[in-house]
Short mmCIF file of C-alpha atoms and ligand atoms in Angstrom, two decimals:
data_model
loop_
_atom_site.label_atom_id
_atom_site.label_comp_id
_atom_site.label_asym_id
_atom_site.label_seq_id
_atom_site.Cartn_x
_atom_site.Cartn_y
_atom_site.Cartn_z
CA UNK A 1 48.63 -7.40 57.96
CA UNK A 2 46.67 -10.20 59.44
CA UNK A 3 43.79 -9.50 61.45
CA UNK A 4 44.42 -9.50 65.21
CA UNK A 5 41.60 -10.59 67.89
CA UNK A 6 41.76 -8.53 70.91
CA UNK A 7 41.01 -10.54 74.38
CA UNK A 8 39.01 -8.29 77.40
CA UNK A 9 40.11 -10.10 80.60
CA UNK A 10 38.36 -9.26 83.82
CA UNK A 11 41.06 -11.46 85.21
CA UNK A 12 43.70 -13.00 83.46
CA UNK A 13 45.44 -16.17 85.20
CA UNK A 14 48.78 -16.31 83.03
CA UNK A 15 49.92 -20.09 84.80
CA UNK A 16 53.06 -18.50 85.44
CA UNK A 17 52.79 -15.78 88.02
CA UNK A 18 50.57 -17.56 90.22
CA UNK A 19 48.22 -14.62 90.88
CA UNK A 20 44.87 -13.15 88.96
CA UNK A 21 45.45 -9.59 87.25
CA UNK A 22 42.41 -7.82 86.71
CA UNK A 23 41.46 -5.93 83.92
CA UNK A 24 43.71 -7.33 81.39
CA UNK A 25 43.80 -7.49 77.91
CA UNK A 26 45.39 -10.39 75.22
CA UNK A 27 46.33 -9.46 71.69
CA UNK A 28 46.88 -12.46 69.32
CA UNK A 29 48.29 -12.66 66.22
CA UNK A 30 47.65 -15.77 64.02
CA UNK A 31 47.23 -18.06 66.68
CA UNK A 32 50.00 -16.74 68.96
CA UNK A 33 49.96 -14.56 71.76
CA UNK A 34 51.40 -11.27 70.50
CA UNK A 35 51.03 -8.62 73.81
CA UNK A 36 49.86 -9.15 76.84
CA UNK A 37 49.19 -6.39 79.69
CA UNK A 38 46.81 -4.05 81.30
CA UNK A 39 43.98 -3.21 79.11
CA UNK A 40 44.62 0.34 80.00
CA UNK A 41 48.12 0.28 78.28
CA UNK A 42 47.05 -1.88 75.22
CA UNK A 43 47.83 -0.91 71.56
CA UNK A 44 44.89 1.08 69.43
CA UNK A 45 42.72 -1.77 68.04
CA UNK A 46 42.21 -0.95 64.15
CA UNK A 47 39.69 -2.07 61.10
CA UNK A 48 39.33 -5.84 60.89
CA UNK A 49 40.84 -6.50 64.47
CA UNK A 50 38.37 -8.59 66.54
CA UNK A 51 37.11 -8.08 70.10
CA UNK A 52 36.59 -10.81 72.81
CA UNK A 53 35.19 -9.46 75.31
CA UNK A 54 35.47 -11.83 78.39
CA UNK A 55 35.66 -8.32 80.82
CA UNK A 56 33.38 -9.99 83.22
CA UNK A 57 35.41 -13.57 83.15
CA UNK A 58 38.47 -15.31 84.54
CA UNK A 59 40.73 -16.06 81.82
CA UNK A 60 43.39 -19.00 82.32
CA UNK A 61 45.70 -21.16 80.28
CA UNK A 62 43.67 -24.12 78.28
CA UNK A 63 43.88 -26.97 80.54
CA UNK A 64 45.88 -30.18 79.64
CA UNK A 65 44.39 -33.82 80.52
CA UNK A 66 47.63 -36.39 80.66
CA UNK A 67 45.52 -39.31 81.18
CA UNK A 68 43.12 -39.80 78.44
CA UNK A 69 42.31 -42.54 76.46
CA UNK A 70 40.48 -41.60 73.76
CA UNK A 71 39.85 -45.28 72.16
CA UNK A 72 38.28 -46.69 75.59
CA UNK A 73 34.49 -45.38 74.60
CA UNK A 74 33.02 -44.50 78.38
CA UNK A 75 33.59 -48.20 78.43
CA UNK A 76 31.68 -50.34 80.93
CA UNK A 77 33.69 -53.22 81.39
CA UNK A 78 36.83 -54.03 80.28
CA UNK A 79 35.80 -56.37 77.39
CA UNK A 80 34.02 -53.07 75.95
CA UNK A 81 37.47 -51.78 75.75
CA UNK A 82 39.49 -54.60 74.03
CA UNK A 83 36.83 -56.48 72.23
CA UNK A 84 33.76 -55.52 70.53
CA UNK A 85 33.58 -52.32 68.30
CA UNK A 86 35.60 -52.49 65.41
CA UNK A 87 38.61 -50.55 64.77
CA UNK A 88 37.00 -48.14 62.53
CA UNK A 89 34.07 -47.85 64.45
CA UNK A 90 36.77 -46.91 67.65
CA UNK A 91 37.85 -44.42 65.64
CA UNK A 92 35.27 -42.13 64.37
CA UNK A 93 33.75 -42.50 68.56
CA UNK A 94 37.66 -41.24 69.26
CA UNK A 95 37.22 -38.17 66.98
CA UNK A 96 34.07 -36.69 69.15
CA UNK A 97 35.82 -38.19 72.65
CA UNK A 98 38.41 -35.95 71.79
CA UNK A 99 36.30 -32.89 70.78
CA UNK A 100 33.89 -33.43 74.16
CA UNK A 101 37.38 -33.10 75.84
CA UNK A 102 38.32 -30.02 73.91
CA UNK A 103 34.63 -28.37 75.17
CA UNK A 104 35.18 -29.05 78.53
CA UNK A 105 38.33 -26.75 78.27
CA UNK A 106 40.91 -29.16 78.06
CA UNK A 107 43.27 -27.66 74.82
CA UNK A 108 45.40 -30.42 74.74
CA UNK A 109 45.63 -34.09 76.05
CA UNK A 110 48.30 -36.97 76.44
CA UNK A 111 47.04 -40.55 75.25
CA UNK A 112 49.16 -43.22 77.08
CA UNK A 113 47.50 -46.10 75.51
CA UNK A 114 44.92 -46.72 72.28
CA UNK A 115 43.30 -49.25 70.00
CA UNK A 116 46.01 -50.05 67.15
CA UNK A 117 47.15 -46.77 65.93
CA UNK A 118 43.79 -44.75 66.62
CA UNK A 119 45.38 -41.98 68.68
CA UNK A 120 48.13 -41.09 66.18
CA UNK A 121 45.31 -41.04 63.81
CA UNK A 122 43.12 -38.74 65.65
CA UNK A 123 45.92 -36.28 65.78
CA UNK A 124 46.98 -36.12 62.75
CA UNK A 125 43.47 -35.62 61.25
CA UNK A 126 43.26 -32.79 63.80
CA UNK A 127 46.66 -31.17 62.67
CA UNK A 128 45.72 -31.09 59.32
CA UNK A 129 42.30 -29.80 59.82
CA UNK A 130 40.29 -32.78 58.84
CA UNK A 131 38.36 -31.88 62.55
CA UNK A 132 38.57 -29.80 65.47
CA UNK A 133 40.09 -31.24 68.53
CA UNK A 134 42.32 -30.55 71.05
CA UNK A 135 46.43 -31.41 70.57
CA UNK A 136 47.39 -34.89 71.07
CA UNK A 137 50.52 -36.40 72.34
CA UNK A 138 49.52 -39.28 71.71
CA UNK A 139 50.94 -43.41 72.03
CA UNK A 140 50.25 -46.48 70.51
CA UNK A 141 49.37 -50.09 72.38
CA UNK A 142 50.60 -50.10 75.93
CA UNK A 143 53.54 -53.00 75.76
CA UNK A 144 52.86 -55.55 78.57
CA UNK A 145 53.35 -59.11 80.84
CA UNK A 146 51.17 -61.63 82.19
CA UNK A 147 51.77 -59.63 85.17
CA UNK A 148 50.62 -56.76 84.12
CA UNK A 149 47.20 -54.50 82.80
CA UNK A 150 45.33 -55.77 79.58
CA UNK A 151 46.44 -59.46 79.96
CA UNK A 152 42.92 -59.93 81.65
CA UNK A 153 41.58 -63.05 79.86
CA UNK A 154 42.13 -66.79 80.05
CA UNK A 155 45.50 -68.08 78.42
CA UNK A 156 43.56 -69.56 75.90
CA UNK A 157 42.07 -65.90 74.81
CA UNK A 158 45.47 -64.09 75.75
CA UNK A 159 45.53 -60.58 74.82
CA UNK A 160 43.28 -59.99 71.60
CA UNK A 161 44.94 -57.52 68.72
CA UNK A 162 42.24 -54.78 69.24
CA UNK A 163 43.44 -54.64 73.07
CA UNK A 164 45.03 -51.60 74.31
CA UNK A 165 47.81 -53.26 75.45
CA UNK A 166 49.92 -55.76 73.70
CA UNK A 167 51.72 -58.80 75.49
CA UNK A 168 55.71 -59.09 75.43
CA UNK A 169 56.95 -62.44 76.42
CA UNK A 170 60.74 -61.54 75.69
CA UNK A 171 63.36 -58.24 75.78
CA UNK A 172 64.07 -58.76 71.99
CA UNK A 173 59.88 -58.53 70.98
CA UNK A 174 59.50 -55.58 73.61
CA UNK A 175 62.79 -53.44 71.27
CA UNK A 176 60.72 -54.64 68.20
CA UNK A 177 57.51 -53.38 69.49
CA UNK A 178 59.11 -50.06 70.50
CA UNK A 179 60.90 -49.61 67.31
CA UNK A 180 57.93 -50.55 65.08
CA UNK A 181 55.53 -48.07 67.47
CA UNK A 182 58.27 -45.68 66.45
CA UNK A 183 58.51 -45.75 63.04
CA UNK A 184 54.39 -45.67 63.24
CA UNK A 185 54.77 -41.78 64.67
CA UNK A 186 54.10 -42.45 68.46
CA UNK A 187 54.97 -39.29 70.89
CA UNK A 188 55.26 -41.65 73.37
CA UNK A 189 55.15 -45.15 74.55
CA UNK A 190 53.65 -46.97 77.60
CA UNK A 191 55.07 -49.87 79.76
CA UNK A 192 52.90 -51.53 82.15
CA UNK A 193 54.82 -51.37 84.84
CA UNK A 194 52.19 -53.46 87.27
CA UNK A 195 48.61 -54.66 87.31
CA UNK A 196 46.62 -56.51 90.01
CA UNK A 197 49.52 -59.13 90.73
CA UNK A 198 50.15 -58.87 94.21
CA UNK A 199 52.38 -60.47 96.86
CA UNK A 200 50.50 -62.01 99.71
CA UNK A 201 49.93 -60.48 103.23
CA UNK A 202 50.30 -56.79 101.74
CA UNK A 203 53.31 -57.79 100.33
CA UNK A 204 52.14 -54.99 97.33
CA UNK A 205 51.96 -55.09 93.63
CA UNK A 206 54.91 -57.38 91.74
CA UNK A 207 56.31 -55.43 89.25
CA UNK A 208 56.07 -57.20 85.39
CA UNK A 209 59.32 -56.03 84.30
CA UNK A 210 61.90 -56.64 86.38
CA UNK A 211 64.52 -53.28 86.60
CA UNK A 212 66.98 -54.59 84.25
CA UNK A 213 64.16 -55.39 81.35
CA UNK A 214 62.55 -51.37 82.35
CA UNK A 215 66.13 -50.08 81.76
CA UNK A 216 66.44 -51.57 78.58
CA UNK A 217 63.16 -50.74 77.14
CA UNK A 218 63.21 -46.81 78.53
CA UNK A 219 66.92 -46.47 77.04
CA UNK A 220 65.59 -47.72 73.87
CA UNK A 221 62.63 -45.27 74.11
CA UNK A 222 64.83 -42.68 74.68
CA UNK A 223 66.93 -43.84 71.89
CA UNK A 224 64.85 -43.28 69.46
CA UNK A 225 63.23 -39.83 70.59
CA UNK A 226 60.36 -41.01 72.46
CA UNK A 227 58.49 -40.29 75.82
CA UNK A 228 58.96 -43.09 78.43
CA UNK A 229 55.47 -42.98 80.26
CA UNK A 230 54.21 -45.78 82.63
CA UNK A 231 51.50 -47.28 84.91
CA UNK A 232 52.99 -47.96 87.79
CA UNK A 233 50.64 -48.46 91.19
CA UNK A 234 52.86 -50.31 93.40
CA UNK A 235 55.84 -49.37 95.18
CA UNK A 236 58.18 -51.53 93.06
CA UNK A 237 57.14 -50.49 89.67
CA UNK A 238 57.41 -47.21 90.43
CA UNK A 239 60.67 -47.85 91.85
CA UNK A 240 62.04 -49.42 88.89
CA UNK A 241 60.54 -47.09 86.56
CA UNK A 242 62.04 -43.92 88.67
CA UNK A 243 64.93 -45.63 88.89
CA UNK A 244 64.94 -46.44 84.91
CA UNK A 245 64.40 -42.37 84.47
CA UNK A 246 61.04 -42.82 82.77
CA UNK A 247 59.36 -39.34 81.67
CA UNK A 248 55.65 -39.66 83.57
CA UNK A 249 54.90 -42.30 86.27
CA UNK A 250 50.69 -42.92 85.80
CA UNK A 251 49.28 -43.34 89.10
CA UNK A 252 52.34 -44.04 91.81
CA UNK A 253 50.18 -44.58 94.76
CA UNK A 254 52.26 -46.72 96.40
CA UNK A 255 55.37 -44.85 95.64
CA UNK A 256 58.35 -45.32 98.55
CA UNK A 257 60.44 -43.01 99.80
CA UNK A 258 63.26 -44.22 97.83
CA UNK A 259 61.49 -44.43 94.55
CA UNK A 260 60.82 -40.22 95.58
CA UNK A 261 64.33 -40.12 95.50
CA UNK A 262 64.97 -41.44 91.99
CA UNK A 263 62.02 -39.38 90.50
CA UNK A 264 63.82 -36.21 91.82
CA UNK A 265 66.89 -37.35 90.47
CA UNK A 266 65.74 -38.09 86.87
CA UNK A 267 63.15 -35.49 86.83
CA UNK A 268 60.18 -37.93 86.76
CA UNK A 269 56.78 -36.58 86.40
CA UNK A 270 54.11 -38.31 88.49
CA UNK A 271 50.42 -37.76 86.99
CA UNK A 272 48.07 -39.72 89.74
CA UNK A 273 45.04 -39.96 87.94
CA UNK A 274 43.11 -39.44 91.87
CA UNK A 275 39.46 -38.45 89.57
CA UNK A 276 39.03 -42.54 88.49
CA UNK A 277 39.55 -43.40 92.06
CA UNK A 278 37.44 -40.79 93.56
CA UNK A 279 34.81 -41.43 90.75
CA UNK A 280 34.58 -45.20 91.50
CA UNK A 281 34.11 -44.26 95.36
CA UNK A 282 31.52 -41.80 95.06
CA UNK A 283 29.34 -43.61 91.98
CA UNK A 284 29.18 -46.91 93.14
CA UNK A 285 25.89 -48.45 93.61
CA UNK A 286 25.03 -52.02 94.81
CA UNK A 287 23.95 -53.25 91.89
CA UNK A 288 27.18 -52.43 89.93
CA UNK A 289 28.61 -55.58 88.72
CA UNK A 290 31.67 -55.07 90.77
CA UNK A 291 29.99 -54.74 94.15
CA UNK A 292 30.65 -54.30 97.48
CA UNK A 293 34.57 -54.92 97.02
CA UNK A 294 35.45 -52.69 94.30
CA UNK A 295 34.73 -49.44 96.11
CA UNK A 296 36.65 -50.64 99.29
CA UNK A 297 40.15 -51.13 97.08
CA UNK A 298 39.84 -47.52 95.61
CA UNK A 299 39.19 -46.27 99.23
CA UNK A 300 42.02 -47.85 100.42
CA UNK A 301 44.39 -46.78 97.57
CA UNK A 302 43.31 -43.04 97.66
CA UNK A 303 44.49 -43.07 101.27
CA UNK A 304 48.01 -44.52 100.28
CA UNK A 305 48.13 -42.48 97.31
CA UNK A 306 46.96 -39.38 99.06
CA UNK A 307 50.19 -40.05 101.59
CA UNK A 308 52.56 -41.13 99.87
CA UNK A 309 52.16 -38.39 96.99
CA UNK A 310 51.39 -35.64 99.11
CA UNK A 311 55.20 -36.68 100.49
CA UNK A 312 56.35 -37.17 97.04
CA UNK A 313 55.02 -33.49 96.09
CA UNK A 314 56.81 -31.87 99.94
CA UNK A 315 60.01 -33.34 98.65
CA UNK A 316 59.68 -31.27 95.39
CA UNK A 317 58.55 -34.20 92.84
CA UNK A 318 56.62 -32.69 89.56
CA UNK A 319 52.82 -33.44 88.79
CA UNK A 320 50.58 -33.30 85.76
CA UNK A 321 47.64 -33.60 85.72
CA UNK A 322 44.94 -36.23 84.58
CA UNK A 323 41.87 -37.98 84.82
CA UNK A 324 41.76 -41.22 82.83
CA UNK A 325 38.46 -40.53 80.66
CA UNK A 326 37.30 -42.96 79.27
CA UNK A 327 35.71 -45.58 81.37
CA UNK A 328 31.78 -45.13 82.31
CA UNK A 329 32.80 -43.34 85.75
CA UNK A 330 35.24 -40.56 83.76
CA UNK A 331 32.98 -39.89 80.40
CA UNK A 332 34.87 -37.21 78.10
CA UNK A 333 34.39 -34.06 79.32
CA UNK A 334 32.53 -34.58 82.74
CA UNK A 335 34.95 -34.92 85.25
CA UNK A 336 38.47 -33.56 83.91
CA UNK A 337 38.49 -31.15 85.86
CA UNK A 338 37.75 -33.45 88.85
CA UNK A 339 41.49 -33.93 88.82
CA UNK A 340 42.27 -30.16 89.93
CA UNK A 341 39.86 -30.59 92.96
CA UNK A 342 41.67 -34.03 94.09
CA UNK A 343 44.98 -32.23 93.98
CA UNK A 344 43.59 -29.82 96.17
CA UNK A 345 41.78 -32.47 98.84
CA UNK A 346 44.27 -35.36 98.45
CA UNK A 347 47.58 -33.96 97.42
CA UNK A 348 47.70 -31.12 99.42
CA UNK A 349 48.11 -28.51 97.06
CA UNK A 350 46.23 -24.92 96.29
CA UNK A 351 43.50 -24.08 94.04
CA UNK A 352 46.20 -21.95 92.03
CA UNK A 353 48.48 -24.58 92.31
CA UNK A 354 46.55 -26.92 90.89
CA UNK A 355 45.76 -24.78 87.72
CA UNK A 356 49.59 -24.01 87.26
CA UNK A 357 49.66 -28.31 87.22
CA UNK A 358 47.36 -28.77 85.14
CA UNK A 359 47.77 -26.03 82.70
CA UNK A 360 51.87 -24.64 82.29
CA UNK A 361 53.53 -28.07 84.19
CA UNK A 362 51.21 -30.52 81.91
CA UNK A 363 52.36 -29.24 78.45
CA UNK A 364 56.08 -29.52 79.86
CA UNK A 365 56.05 -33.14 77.63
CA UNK A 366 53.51 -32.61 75.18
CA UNK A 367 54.51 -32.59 71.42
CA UNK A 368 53.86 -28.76 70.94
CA UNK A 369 55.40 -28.04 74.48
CA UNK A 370 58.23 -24.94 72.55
CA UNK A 371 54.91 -23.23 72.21
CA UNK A 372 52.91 -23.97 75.08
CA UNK A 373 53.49 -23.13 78.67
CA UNK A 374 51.27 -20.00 80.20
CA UNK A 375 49.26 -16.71 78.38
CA UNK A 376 52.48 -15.12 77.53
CA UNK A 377 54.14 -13.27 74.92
CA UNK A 378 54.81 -15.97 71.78
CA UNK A 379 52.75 -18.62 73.03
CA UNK A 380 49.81 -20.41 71.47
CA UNK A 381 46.31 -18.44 72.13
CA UNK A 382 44.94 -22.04 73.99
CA UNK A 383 42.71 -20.51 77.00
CA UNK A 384 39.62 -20.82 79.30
CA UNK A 385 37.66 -18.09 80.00
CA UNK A 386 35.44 -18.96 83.35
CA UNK A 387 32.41 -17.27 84.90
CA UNK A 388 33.50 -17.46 88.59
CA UNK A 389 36.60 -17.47 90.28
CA UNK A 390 38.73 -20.95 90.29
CA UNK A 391 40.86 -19.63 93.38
CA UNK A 392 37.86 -19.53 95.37
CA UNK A 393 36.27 -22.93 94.22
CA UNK A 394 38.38 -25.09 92.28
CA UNK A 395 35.03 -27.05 91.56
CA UNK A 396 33.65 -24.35 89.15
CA UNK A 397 36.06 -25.98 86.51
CA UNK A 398 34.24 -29.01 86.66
CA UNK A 399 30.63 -27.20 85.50
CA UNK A 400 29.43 -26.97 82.17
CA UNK A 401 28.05 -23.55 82.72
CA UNK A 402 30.73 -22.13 84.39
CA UNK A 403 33.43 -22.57 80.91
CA UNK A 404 31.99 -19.55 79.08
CA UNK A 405 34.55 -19.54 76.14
CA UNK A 406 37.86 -22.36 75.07
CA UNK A 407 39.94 -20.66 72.77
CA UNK A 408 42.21 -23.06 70.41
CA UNK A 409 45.03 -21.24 68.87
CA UNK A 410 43.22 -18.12 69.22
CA UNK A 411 39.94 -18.97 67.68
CA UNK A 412 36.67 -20.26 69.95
CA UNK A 413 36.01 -23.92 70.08
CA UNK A 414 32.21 -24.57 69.52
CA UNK A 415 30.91 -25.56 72.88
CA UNK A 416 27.49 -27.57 72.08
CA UNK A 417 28.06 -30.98 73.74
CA UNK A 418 29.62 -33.58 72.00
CA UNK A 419 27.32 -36.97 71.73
CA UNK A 420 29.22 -39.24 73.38
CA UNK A 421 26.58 -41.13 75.29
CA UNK A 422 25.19 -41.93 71.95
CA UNK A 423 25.92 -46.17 71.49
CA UNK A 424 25.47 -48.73 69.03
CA UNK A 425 25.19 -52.27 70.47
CA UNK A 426 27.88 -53.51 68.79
CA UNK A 427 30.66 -51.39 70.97
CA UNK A 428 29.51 -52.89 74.20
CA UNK A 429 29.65 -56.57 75.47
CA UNK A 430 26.00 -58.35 75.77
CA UNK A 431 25.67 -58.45 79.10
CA UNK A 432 22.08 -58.41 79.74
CA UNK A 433 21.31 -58.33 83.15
CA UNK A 434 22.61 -57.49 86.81
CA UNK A 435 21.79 -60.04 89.00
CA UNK A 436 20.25 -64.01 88.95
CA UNK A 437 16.31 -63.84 89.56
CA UNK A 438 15.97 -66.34 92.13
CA UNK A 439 12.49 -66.84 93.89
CA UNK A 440 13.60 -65.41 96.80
CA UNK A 441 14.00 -62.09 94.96
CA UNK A 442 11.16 -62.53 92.55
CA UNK A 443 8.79 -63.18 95.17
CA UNK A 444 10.42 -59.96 97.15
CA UNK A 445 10.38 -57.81 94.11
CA UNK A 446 7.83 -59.24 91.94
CA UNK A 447 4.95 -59.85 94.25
CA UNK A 448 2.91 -60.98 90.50
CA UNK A 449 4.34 -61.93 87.81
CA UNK A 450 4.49 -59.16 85.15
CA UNK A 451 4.41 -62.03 82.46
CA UNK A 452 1.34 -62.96 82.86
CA UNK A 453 -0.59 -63.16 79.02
CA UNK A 454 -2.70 -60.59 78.81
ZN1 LIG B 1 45.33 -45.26 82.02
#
């Protein structure tokens, strides 16, 4: 008989029951939950068991990030994304993305867009133990329009092959995409539902497929066994894509009351992502590139998203949870957690709600979702043990110090911190500098020139 490790909870936080238990105990077997109860009923532990003892901790279910994008590199801009590193340079920086995620206490992640194939790769590495990292459901190049994310360049650029996205200028080369992202061994694939394309006089985002072209890529999706997951911020592409019966709406800020409607009645998931929005409110400093007028959008979208999905939620839609890590304002493993907090402030929910989103509802989709789904009896061992109490400050989540143990099929995940600030030149554009030296600011900021030969 194998081994079994014996878990000491001073709480345990199943996902399912909505409350804390205290004084628990967790016996797994291989990397399943075998018995779960109080520790004054558990079995007799015997030679070559193994004790955890988290007695002074607050266990809960490994939590589940639905908006990563593991190839993106804490990217600055959005040529560091699609342009510079090269494919197998994207790759190895995926591998420790995805373990800094893991540390943070995020067990398993979705992927809706990569570089080429990278995410697929990075999963299947980690299944067959190549490397540690958390489980991926993962998708290939997000398939898009000239109205639509990734087509950010000149038409005389277009969208390069190492983008994340990849253009589709007809119905019959959007089936061929899917099928060939298919036969590749994508969980899922992504449609671009809208970008920054906008009507005029807050006429909102113009959806880039129109609802006949979404209905025939999602049934071919769906066809072939695939998740039908989406970035949709306007009104319209969420309609159409709720409409369509997609499987996760990314974002939905603008989502309309009818578009509610058609996500309850095809079971829609809506994931808002609310952590890259807060993040580029609260971080945004004068000198950033994209100053003053970038912060002022996100403001204004976190209030419409913040309405419309705290309606969506009232009416009974379902939520995941995730952050989109990966650009310099949501590093891997920082701000994850973030996500739980913004569901609190913006969506209206509780701190134990937001743990049962973003632990049991967020592995409803992912690839090893028969065996994931709350600390109970025959599920995977994937858990956080926390010094603190979450109910009381959702925050906690978000500190390094506070996630004592993560537990990956049973076994502890080593916690030192990934390097992912570490860069080579060559991922990042060569942008120099921040602003043009004039003489009105040299003279303001330079009273003497620092060149002067020495
Ligand atoms: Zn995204």
């Amino acid at each position: 008989m194998t081994a079994r490790t014996f878990i000491h909870c001073g709480h345990l936080f199943d996902g399912l029951s909505g409350r804390a238990e205290a004084l628990q105990t967790l016996v797994v077997y291989g990397d399943t939950i075998d018995w779960v109860g109080p520790t004054a009923q558990a079995p007799d532990m015997t030679d070559g068991d193994t004790l955890l003892d988290y007695s002074g901790l607050f266990v809960m279910p490994g939590m589940v990030d639905c908006h990563a994008h593991i190839t993106y590199g804490n990217a600055l801009t959005q040529e560091d994304i699609d342009l510079y590193a090269s494919m197998e340079f994207r790759t190895l920086r995926s591998m420790v993305a995805a373990q800094a995620i893991l540390k943070s206490g995020f067990t398993s992640i979705i992927d809706p867009a990569c570089s080429g194939l990278i995410s697929p790769a990075v999963r299947d590495a980690v299944n067959v133990g190549l490397f540690q990292g958390p489980r991926i459901t993962a998708s290939g190049r997000a398939l898009t329009t000239q109205q639509g994310l990734y087509d950010w360049y000149p038409e005389w650029i277009g969208v390069p092959e190492a983008s994340t996205g990849v253009m589709t200028t007809s119905m019959d080369q959007a089936i061929a995409l899917i099928r060939q992202q298919a036969k590749s061994g994508v969980d899922a694939i992504k449609l671009t539902m809208d970008g920054i394309h906008a009507r005029r006089n807050g006429g909102g985002l113009i959806s880039a497929y129109t609802q006949a072209e979404t209905h025939t890529m999602v049934d071919e999706i769906h066809r072939l066994g695939k998740l039908a997951v989406v970035h949709a911020r306007g009104r319209e592409g969420a309609l159409y894509s709720a409409r369509a019966g997609v499987d996760i709406i990314y974002h939905a800020s603008s989502i309309c009351d009818e578009g509610i409607q058609a996500a309850l009645d095809n079971q829609v998931y809506l994931c808002p992502s609310l952590a890259l929005l807060v993040n580029n409110i609260e971080f945004h400093e004068p000198t950033d590139p994209s100053a003053p007028w970038w912060p002022d959008i996100q403001r204004r979208e976190l209030a419409t998203a913040s309405k419309n999905l705290t309606r969506a939620r009232e009416a009974g839609v379902r939520f995941m949870s995730g952050s989109e890590a990966g650009f310099a304002v949501t590093p891997y493993g920082e701000w994850g957690a973030k996500e739980l907090e913004a569901h609190v402030r913006y969506v209206g929910m509780t701190p134990a709600e937001a743990i049962i989103c973003a632990t049991v509802d967020s592995t409803r989709l992912l690839r090893e979702r028969d065996r994931l789904g709350g600390l109970v009896q025959g599920r995977l061992a994937d858990l956080v043990a926390v010094h603190g109490d979450p109910l009381q400050d959702i925050t906690l989540l978000q500190r390094r110090e506070a996630i004592q143990a993560v537990l990956l099929g049973g076994k502890p995940v080593d916690l030192t911190p990934a390097p992912t600030h570490a860069r080579h030149f060559s991922e990042f554009s060569q942008g120099m500098w921040n602003r043009v030296y004039d003489r009105p600011y040299v003279d303001a900021h330079f009273p003497r020139s620092q060149a002067q030969p020495a």
